[in-house]
Amino acid sequence: MPYIYSPVRQILRSMPFILFFILTGHLYARDITIIVEDIELDMPLEGAVVRVEGGAVGAEKTTDENGRVALAVPDNRQTRLQIAYPGYENAIFITPPSGTTFTVGLRLSGGAGLENRELVIEAQKPGESETKTGRSVAISGENLARTAEIGVIEDVMTSIKLLPGVGYTGMFNAMPSIRGGEPGDLTAVFDGFYIENPYHWGGGISIFDPRMVQSAQLSHGVFSVRYGHTISGLLEITGRRPETSDVELELGLSSSAANLNVSQPLFGKGGVMIMGKATYWDPFVSLAKLAVDEVNYIKTAPYIRSAAFDANYRFTQNLEWTMFGFIGGDGAGAFYNNPVEYNDMTMHTDFDFEWFNLQGFLITGFIFNPKPNMALKASIGGGFLRTTLHGFIDYYLTVPYSNDFLTLFGNNALITSETYTVDTTMFADMVDTATNYQARVDYDWDVGKGFLFAAGIQGLYARYELEEHDQAEFERLAVTPPFSNGLQGGDGQYYPVYLNYPADYNNSTANQTLTSSVYALLEYTSPKKRFGGELGFRVDHLLFAGNDFTLQTLPALNPRLNLDWNIAQNAGVFDNITATIGSGLFSSITDNISSIQSGDGIDDFELKQNRSWTSIAGIKLDFLGFSVNLEGYYKYVFDRAYSSLATNSANQTIAIERAFDGEGRIWGFDVMLQKASSRYWDGWISYSFNWARYRNPSSGAYTADWFYPNFHRFHNLNLVINIKPLRSFNIATRFGFASGSPKTIAGEIASYPVIVLDENGSTVNIIQKYKRPSLYSDTERDGFALTWDVKASFFAYSRAGRGQMEVYIAVENILATLETRQRNTSFNSYTGKEDQGSNTASYQLPIPMPSIGFRWAY
């Protein structure tokens, strides 16, 4: 037998070595306490970040109110610790071979360090995003690793979907609804760069691999005017930075992917990091073919190939350069050719599908401090996206008429036998290309006395090229002669008749957009941080140009205001009680405007940006190592873009009709109880209630009145618990509950006559089909959804403290076999027979998904 490379086999062959480290690693560890304080005032510094150098296994720790933090380090060996605190110079501390408690003094930066001066102005801890009531919630370090580095595909969005305010989507869907907003409303930025399409597999997972991400921040409240282009949520990704003093190597293998990170310092003033990822789903697909018949149709297993690099260099104490690049591709393919006999129907189907997506971006910029209280950031970048899709379906049917149908219409000259045939060909060929170039300049000035002024200008140019040629079968009620009166039956009565005809959709566009933005804001923080506020104003303008037309739009004015109060501090069991209120306007540009054509009939100033007005109130309680955060919000959406398909039986074409008068009313609340990171356990539980109704006044359908969108769920609950009985062994589990999404009311299945037209509009045949009326309902819902995932991790460290290793075993979707969610059954439109087992509303694979992973860092 020829040798086949298998990462799983490699892990199993290494298991004796791995087990040795697991069993012995904790024997060489000791617990120490680090006390961080101001070197001049001898004052403890709460919130200082302490991190063990040498890899990403484990997480950084933060000091408590007494400036203390507990760590585990190798016994009888020296370990390098990095210590940082906003406004202070970073420190490197080497632990002595023995001892348990050590004090490290930090000195105010005093203008000596670029990185720390920047952090003063940004008011954030180094290496972390910011969690702030009423604005955002962040996840980084240990929490990010435990929740994202799990499963057949490790994805940062797996962690984001566990945060409050994020709607349930299932396993392979990285486009959740954020506080009732449409899934496409979520905008992602990477180190300040807006990502055109941050997804693989058409939205199945995101491009953000956990090993290239330092932290992630979801802003779904009234966030700063520094960012725009969204009306529901902003996902800010901070890239992982290379080490400036040591070479780092990290290797990761899991059930379906391999990762490699290499970091090289540059003369102690910067570094370069290269990251790569490749999936190998072929073995998984081969196994799945044994259990699920439909998997046999896969001819190209879904795959992802991606690479990234990050570089930075500090020329002087006041000037730093950064650069980040990413390129990634994904694809899949399926083929099916098989005759089937089913309920007296003979069907032969040819099916072919190919998908390929390639994207990338490159950004670079400078951070300059002209004075100790000023920061100037400038960045420029570009990105591209190219998606190709080929789909082909050809099916040939032979179906018998029912006796009742023949009795009623058998005298028609077009019915010549007891059976009829259907020969249908449908196809879709698309090449979608997008390129964009961005530039922004941001200026921050610490005015003094608690005031900070910031301003910036941003520009985003994009070009969209689309070549699409589709053909599909369409049906509509005959309302024009010669069939406007219906089809006459043997009883002399006329019955409504439908027309079935092939319709073509062709689109060849090359459109351009230029979005320009300016903002200014003023922040204030009172002495002892008892009160704070931010007043900002942002203007976004869109210029749209096609090959032979341009569209003018009105600028979107987006003022925003936030006010914060520290109600109590160190009051009994409460460390802090803070409250916030905020209100502001937001705007975004929907994706479907990129294919607008000159013949769509859109005039100047008719094209609008999506708008929302959001107001929020929140309170946060910190006590006894716990925190409770409660936020309530109201959001009014207006000028929302939407579209629908319109067919023309005369010329057999399909057109897209667009409107910009959509509305939405959304309100709800989120509550989150979080246990701070501790020695033996931590985690959080969050509950979200959301009420969201939309209206499309120009749609001409039920959506012209207020309705619940199909992604809406009233209730979402997430429970994340990390249990750490040993330094070398952790168990992470996550449980999710979501109430049902809207379901239509299904009527009775009934037959109806259909007149088939050819591509020239000539009558070919009369066939019998079946339909079932489906009515929108405000009250009908699918059943609830349950998810449960478990991950067990084993850690080990080398004697010198430089090498680190993790092995994990995980199972996702454990409750799949308890699937009880109900929906309306499907049925065959040619025989009228209901499909067996089609009443289960499954949002993910109906089987538990085990996975294993191995990571080694040095």
mmCIF file of N, CA, C and O in Angstrom, residues 219-283:
data_model
loop_
_atom_site.group_PDB
_atom_site.id
_atom_site.type_symbol
_atom_site.label_atom_id
_atom_site.label_comp_id
_atom_site.label_asym_id
_atom_site.label_seq_id
_atom_site.Cartn_x
_atom_site.Cartn_y
_atom_site.Cartn_z
ATOM 1 N N SER A 219 -18.474 45.792 18.227
ATOM 2 C CA SER A 219 -19.125 47.038 18.631
ATOM 3 C C SER A 219 -20.546 47.027 18.095
ATOM 4 O O SER A 219 -20.764 47.114 16.880
ATOM 5 N N HIS A 220 -21.526 46.873 18.986
ATOM 6 C CA HIS A 220 -22.922 46.843 18.554
ATOM 7 C C HIS A 220 -23.781 47.853 19.307
ATOM 8 O O HIS A 220 -25.005 47.789 19.269
ATOM 9 N N GLY A 221 -23.115 48.797 19.996
ATOM 10 C CA GLY A 221 -23.832 49.885 20.651
ATOM 11 C C GLY A 221 -23.608 51.181 19.896
ATOM 12 O O GLY A 221 -23.486 51.204 18.672
ATOM 13 N N VAL A 222 -23.531 52.268 20.639
ATOM 14 C CA VAL A 222 -23.247 53.577 20.039
ATOM 15 C C VAL A 222 -21.738 53.780 20.115
ATOM 16 O O VAL A 222 -21.213 54.383 21.042
ATOM 17 N N PHE A 223 -21.037 53.239 19.136
ATOM 18 C CA PHE A 223 -19.584 53.293 19.161
ATOM 19 C C PHE A 223 -19.067 54.570 18.516
ATOM 20 O O PHE A 223 -19.821 55.366 17.948
ATOM 21 N N SER A 224 -17.752 54.760 18.595
ATOM 22 C CA SER A 224 -17.119 56.015 18.217
ATOM 23 C C SER A 224 -17.303 56.328 16.735
ATOM 24 O O SER A 224 -17.431 55.436 15.884
ATOM 25 N N VAL A 225 -17.287 57.638 16.426
ATOM 26 C CA VAL A 225 -17.387 58.088 15.036
ATOM 27 C C VAL A 225 -16.101 57.824 14.254
ATOM 28 O O VAL A 225 -16.030 58.129 13.057
ATOM 29 N N ARG A 226 -15.101 57.249 14.895
ATOM 30 C CA ARG A 226 -13.890 56.882 14.157
ATOM 31 C C ARG A 226 -14.201 55.886 13.050
ATOM 32 O O ARG A 226 -13.481 55.788 12.056
ATOM 33 N N TYR A 227 -15.264 55.101 13.235
ATOM 34 C CA TYR A 227 -15.629 54.077 12.259
ATOM 35 C C TYR A 227 -17.069 54.263 11.809
ATOM 36 O O TYR A 227 -17.918 54.796 12.534
ATOM 37 N N GLY A 228 -17.344 53.789 10.589
ATOM 38 C CA GLY A 228 -18.688 53.845 10.021
ATOM 39 C C GLY A 228 -18.949 52.643 9.136
ATOM 40 O O GLY A 228 -18.438 51.557 9.359
ATOM 41 N N HIS A 229 -19.770 52.854 8.096
ATOM 42 C CA HIS A 229 -20.095 51.827 7.100
ATOM 43 C C HIS A 229 -20.833 50.642 7.707
ATOM 44 O O HIS A 229 -20.680 49.514 7.239
ATOM 45 N N THR A 230 -21.613 50.851 8.741
ATOM 46 C CA THR A 230 -22.444 49.795 9.300
ATOM 47 C C THR A 230 -23.594 50.426 10.062
ATOM 48 O O THR A 230 -23.452 51.525 10.613
ATOM 49 N N ILE A 231 -24.740 49.721 10.088
ATOM 50 C CA ILE A 231 -25.885 50.201 10.859
ATOM 51 C C ILE A 231 -26.247 49.226 11.972
ATOM 52 O O ILE A 231 -27.205 49.483 12.710
ATOM 53 N N SER A 232 -25.499 48.120 12.107
ATOM 54 C CA SER A 232 -25.824 47.144 13.148
ATOM 55 C C SER A 232 -24.630 46.743 13.992
ATOM 56 O O SER A 232 -24.727 46.709 15.209
ATOM 57 N N GLY A 233 -23.526 46.400 13.371
ATOM 58 C CA GLY A 233 -22.390 45.922 14.144
ATOM 59 C C GLY A 233 -21.083 46.105 13.415
ATOM 60 O O GLY A 233 -21.010 46.028 12.181
ATOM 61 N N LEU A 234 -20.034 46.362 14.191
ATOM 62 C CA LEU A 234 -18.685 46.532 13.656
ATOM 63 C C LEU A 234 -17.773 45.519 14.339
ATOM 64 O O LEU A 234 -17.683 45.490 15.567
ATOM 65 N N LEU A 235 -17.116 44.694 13.562
ATOM 66 C CA LEU A 235 -16.176 43.709 14.093
ATOM 67 C C LEU A 235 -14.768 44.215 13.833
ATOM 68 O O LEU A 235 -14.310 44.269 12.695
ATOM 69 N N GLU A 236 -14.069 44.598 14.921
ATOM 70 C CA GLU A 236 -12.711 45.120 14.821
ATOM 71 C C GLU A 236 -11.728 44.005 15.184
ATOM 72 O O GLU A 236 -11.718 43.535 16.322
ATOM 73 N N ILE A 237 -10.907 43.617 14.234
ATOM 74 C CA ILE A 237 -9.915 42.573 14.432
ATOM 75 C C ILE A 237 -8.538 43.218 14.563
ATOM 76 O O ILE A 237 -8.131 44.018 13.718
ATOM 77 N N THR A 238 -7.832 42.869 15.635
ATOM 78 C CA THR A 238 -6.454 43.317 15.822
ATOM 79 C C THR A 238 -5.527 42.157 15.510
ATOM 80 O O THR A 238 -5.637 41.083 16.107
ATOM 81 N N GLY A 239 -4.644 42.354 14.541
ATOM 82 C CA GLY A 239 -3.752 41.290 14.121
ATOM 83 C C GLY A 239 -2.688 40.972 15.159
ATOM 84 O O GLY A 239 -2.282 41.826 15.960
ATOM 85 N N ARG A 240 -2.237 39.742 15.146
ATOM 86 C CA ARG A 240 -1.181 39.317 16.050
ATOM 87 C C ARG A 240 0.140 39.949 15.625
ATOM 88 O O ARG A 240 0.459 40.011 14.437
ATOM 89 N N ARG A 241 0.910 40.406 16.590
ATOM 90 C CA ARG A 241 2.139 41.133 16.300
ATOM 91 C C ARG A 241 3.360 40.241 16.487
ATOM 92 O O ARG A 241 3.402 39.393 17.389
ATOM 93 N N PRO A 242 4.381 40.431 15.641
ATOM 94 C CA PRO A 242 5.620 39.652 15.808
ATOM 95 C C PRO A 242 6.398 40.109 17.037
ATOM 96 O O PRO A 242 6.280 41.252 17.482
ATOM 97 N N GLU A 243 7.166 39.185 17.581
ATOM 98 C CA GLU A 243 8.028 39.506 18.718
ATOM 99 C C GLU A 243 9.214 40.349 18.252
ATOM 100 O O GLU A 243 9.705 40.192 17.131
ATOM 101 N N THR A 244 9.658 41.244 19.116
ATOM 102 C CA THR A 244 10.776 42.124 18.768
ATOM 103 C C THR A 244 12.111 41.635 19.314
ATOM 104 O O THR A 244 13.145 42.211 18.987
ATOM 105 N N SER A 245 12.088 40.583 20.145
ATOM 106 C CA SER A 245 13.344 40.157 20.781
ATOM 107 C C SER A 245 13.680 38.692 20.570
ATOM 108 O O SER A 245 14.842 38.313 20.711
ATOM 109 N N ASP A 246 12.718 37.849 20.260
ATOM 110 C CA ASP A 246 12.970 36.415 20.150
ATOM 111 C C ASP A 246 12.341 35.848 18.886
ATOM 112 O O ASP A 246 11.294 36.315 18.429
ATOM 113 N N VAL A 247 12.985 34.815 18.353
ATOM 114 C CA VAL A 247 12.413 34.060 17.248
ATOM 115 C C VAL A 247 11.310 33.159 17.806
ATOM 116 O O VAL A 247 11.470 32.531 18.853
ATOM 117 N N GLU A 248 10.174 33.126 17.125
ATOM 118 C CA GLU A 248 9.062 32.291 17.552
ATOM 119 C C GLU A 248 8.656 31.372 16.415
ATOM 120 O O GLU A 248 8.660 31.757 15.246
ATOM 121 N N LEU A 249 8.291 30.149 16.779
ATOM 122 C CA LEU A 249 7.803 29.162 15.826
ATOM 123 C C LEU A 249 6.595 28.482 16.436
ATOM 124 O O LEU A 249 6.643 28.032 17.589
ATOM 125 N N GLU A 250 5.515 28.408 15.690
ATOM 126 C CA GLU A 250 4.301 27.759 16.183
ATOM 127 C C GLU A 250 3.734 26.873 15.083
ATOM 128 O O GLU A 250 3.561 27.302 13.943
ATOM 129 N N LEU A 251 3.460 25.626 15.439
ATOM 130 C CA LEU A 251 2.899 24.646 14.508
ATOM 131 C C LEU A 251 1.596 24.131 15.084
ATOM 132 O O LEU A 251 1.522 23.760 16.259
ATOM 133 N N GLY A 252 0.557 24.098 14.263
ATOM 134 C CA GLY A 252 -0.729 23.582 14.702
ATOM 135 C C GLY A 252 -1.281 22.588 13.708
ATOM 136 O O GLY A 252 -1.239 22.809 12.490
ATOM 137 N N LEU A 253 -1.792 21.486 14.213
ATOM 138 C CA LEU A 253 -2.443 20.465 13.401
ATOM 139 C C LEU A 253 -3.775 20.128 14.047
ATOM 140 O O LEU A 253 -3.859 19.968 15.267
ATOM 141 N N SER A 254 -4.811 20.021 13.237
ATOM 142 C CA SER A 254 -6.108 19.601 13.738
ATOM 143 C C SER A 254 -6.680 18.557 12.790
ATOM 144 O O SER A 254 -6.018 18.142 11.835
ATOM 145 N N SER A 255 -7.912 18.166 13.053
ATOM 146 C CA SER A 255 -8.518 17.107 12.249
ATOM 147 C C SER A 255 -8.589 17.453 10.772
ATOM 148 O O SER A 255 -8.586 16.559 9.924
ATOM 149 N N SER A 256 -8.655 18.733 10.454
ATOM 150 C CA SER A 256 -8.866 19.095 9.058
ATOM 151 C C SER A 256 -8.015 20.252 8.580
ATOM 152 O O SER A 256 -8.226 20.742 7.483
ATOM 153 N N ALA A 257 -7.067 20.723 9.378
ATOM 154 C CA ALA A 257 -6.276 21.879 8.956
ATOM 155 C C ALA A 257 -4.901 21.850 9.599
ATOM 156 O O ALA A 257 -4.695 21.230 10.645
ATOM 157 N N ALA A 258 -3.959 22.520 8.936
ATOM 158 C CA ALA A 258 -2.606 22.690 9.459
ATOM 159 C C ALA A 258 -2.261 24.171 9.432
ATOM 160 O O ALA A 258 -2.604 24.887 8.486
ATOM 161 N N ASN A 259 -1.598 24.645 10.490
ATOM 162 C CA ASN A 259 -1.186 26.043 10.603
ATOM 163 C C ASN A 259 0.290 26.122 10.930
ATOM 164 O O ASN A 259 0.824 25.282 11.657
ATOM 165 N N LEU A 260 0.944 27.160 10.404
ATOM 166 C CA LEU A 260 2.344 27.396 10.703
ATOM 167 C C LEU A 260 2.567 28.896 10.841
ATOM 168 O O LEU A 260 2.218 29.667 9.940
ATOM 169 N N ASN A 261 3.154 29.310 11.977
ATOM 170 C CA ASN A 261 3.507 30.716 12.220
ATOM 171 C C ASN A 261 4.994 30.801 12.531
ATOM 172 O O ASN A 261 5.497 30.024 13.347
ATOM 173 N N VAL A 262 5.675 31.732 11.903
ATOM 174 C CA VAL A 262 7.087 31.972 12.163
ATOM 175 C C VAL A 262 7.277 33.465 12.378
ATOM 176 O O VAL A 262 6.841 34.279 11.557
ATOM 177 N N SER A 263 7.941 33.834 13.478
ATOM 178 C CA SER A 263 8.178 35.241 13.794
ATOM 179 C C SER A 263 9.681 35.481 13.945
ATOM 180 O O SER A 263 10.368 34.741 14.650
ATOM 181 N N GLN A 264 10.180 36.528 13.283
ATOM 182 C CA GLN A 264 11.596 36.860 13.300
ATOM 183 C C GLN A 264 11.766 38.312 13.724
ATOM 184 O O GLN A 264 11.209 39.218 13.105
ATOM 185 N N PRO A 265 12.520 38.585 14.803
ATOM 186 C CA PRO A 265 12.733 39.985 15.212
ATOM 187 C C PRO A 265 13.648 40.714 14.238
ATOM 188 O O PRO A 265 14.447 40.103 13.527
ATOM 189 N N LEU A 266 13.519 42.032 14.224
ATOM 190 C CA LEU A 266 14.344 42.886 13.371
ATOM 191 C C LEU A 266 15.151 43.843 14.251
ATOM 192 O O LEU A 266 14.667 44.910 14.644
ATOM 193 N N PHE A 267 16.338 43.433 14.628
ATOM 194 C CA PHE A 267 17.302 44.284 15.339
ATOM 195 C C PHE A 267 16.736 44.866 16.632
ATOM 196 O O PHE A 267 17.130 45.950 17.055
ATOM 197 N N GLY A 268 15.774 44.156 17.238
ATOM 198 C CA GLY A 268 15.197 44.628 18.482
ATOM 199 C C GLY A 268 14.249 45.801 18.339
ATOM 200 O O GLY A 268 13.765 46.337 19.339
ATOM 201 N N LYS A 269 13.982 46.224 17.105
ATOM 202 C CA LYS A 269 13.107 47.369 16.883
ATOM 203 C C LYS A 269 11.823 47.003 16.163
ATOM 204 O O LYS A 269 11.011 47.877 15.861
ATOM 205 N N GLY A 270 11.627 45.751 15.883
ATOM 206 C CA GLY A 270 10.432 45.320 15.177
ATOM 207 C C GLY A 270 10.515 43.841 14.909
ATOM 208 O O GLY A 270 11.297 43.109 15.538
ATOM 209 N N GLY A 271 9.714 43.396 13.971
ATOM 210 C CA GLY A 271 9.721 41.989 13.655
ATOM 211 C C GLY A 271 8.878 41.699 12.433
ATOM 212 O O GLY A 271 8.141 42.549 11.924
ATOM 213 N N VAL A 272 9.010 40.462 11.936
ATOM 214 C CA VAL A 272 8.240 39.974 10.799
ATOM 215 C C VAL A 272 7.643 38.630 11.187
ATOM 216 O O VAL A 272 8.339 37.770 11.741
ATOM 217 N N MET A 273 6.368 38.461 10.917
ATOM 218 C CA MET A 273 5.694 37.198 11.187
ATOM 219 C C MET A 273 5.029 36.713 9.909
ATOM 220 O O MET A 273 4.377 37.482 9.201
ATOM 221 N N ILE A 274 5.210 35.421 9.616
ATOM 222 C CA ILE A 274 4.586 34.790 8.460
ATOM 223 C C ILE A 274 3.661 33.697 8.967
ATOM 224 O O ILE A 274 4.042 32.889 9.817
ATOM 225 N N MET A 275 2.443 33.670 8.437
ATOM 226 C CA MET A 275 1.432 32.725 8.881
ATOM 227 C C MET A 275 0.812 32.021 7.683
ATOM 228 O O MET A 275 0.603 32.634 6.636
ATOM 229 N N GLY A 276 0.530 30.742 7.829
ATOM 230 C CA GLY A 276 -0.078 29.975 6.752
ATOM 231 C C GLY A 276 -1.080 28.966 7.283
ATOM 232 O O GLY A 276 -0.960 28.481 8.410
ATOM 233 N N LYS A 277 -2.083 28.644 6.451
ATOM 234 C CA LYS A 277 -3.121 27.686 6.834
ATOM 235 C C LYS A 277 -3.559 26.910 5.608
ATOM 236 O O LYS A 277 -3.692 27.468 4.517
ATOM 237 N N ALA A 278 -3.776 25.613 5.784
ATOM 238 C CA ALA A 278 -4.284 24.762 4.713
ATOM 239 C C ALA A 278 -5.209 23.720 5.318
ATOM 240 O O ALA A 278 -4.885 23.109 6.343
ATOM 241 N N THR A 279 -6.368 23.520 4.693
ATOM 242 C CA THR A 279 -7.291 22.484 5.145
ATOM 243 C C THR A 279 -7.095 21.228 4.318
ATOM 244 O O THR A 279 -6.609 21.272 3.189
ATOM 245 N N TYR A 280 -7.497 20.114 4.876
ATOM 246 C CA TYR A 280 -7.465 18.838 4.159
ATOM 247 C C TYR A 280 -8.723 18.061 4.546
ATOM 248 O O TYR A 280 -8.704 17.193 5.397
ATOM 249 N N TRP A 281 -9.805 18.399 3.861
ATOM 250 C CA TRP A 281 -11.089 17.783 4.158
ATOM 251 C C TRP A 281 -11.312 16.481 3.404
ATOM 252 O O TRP A 281 -12.319 15.810 3.610
ATOM 253 N N ASP A 282 -10.425 16.123 2.516
ATOM 254 C CA ASP A 282 -10.627 14.906 1.730
ATOM 255 C C ASP A 282 -10.816 13.664 2.601
ATOM 256 O O ASP A 282 -11.736 12.868 2.358
ATOM 257 N N PRO A 283 -9.972 13.432 3.634
ATOM 258 C CA PRO A 283 -10.229 12.262 4.489
ATOM 259 C C PRO A 283 -11.578 12.345 5.195
ATOM 260 O O PRO A 283 -12.284 11.340 5.321
#
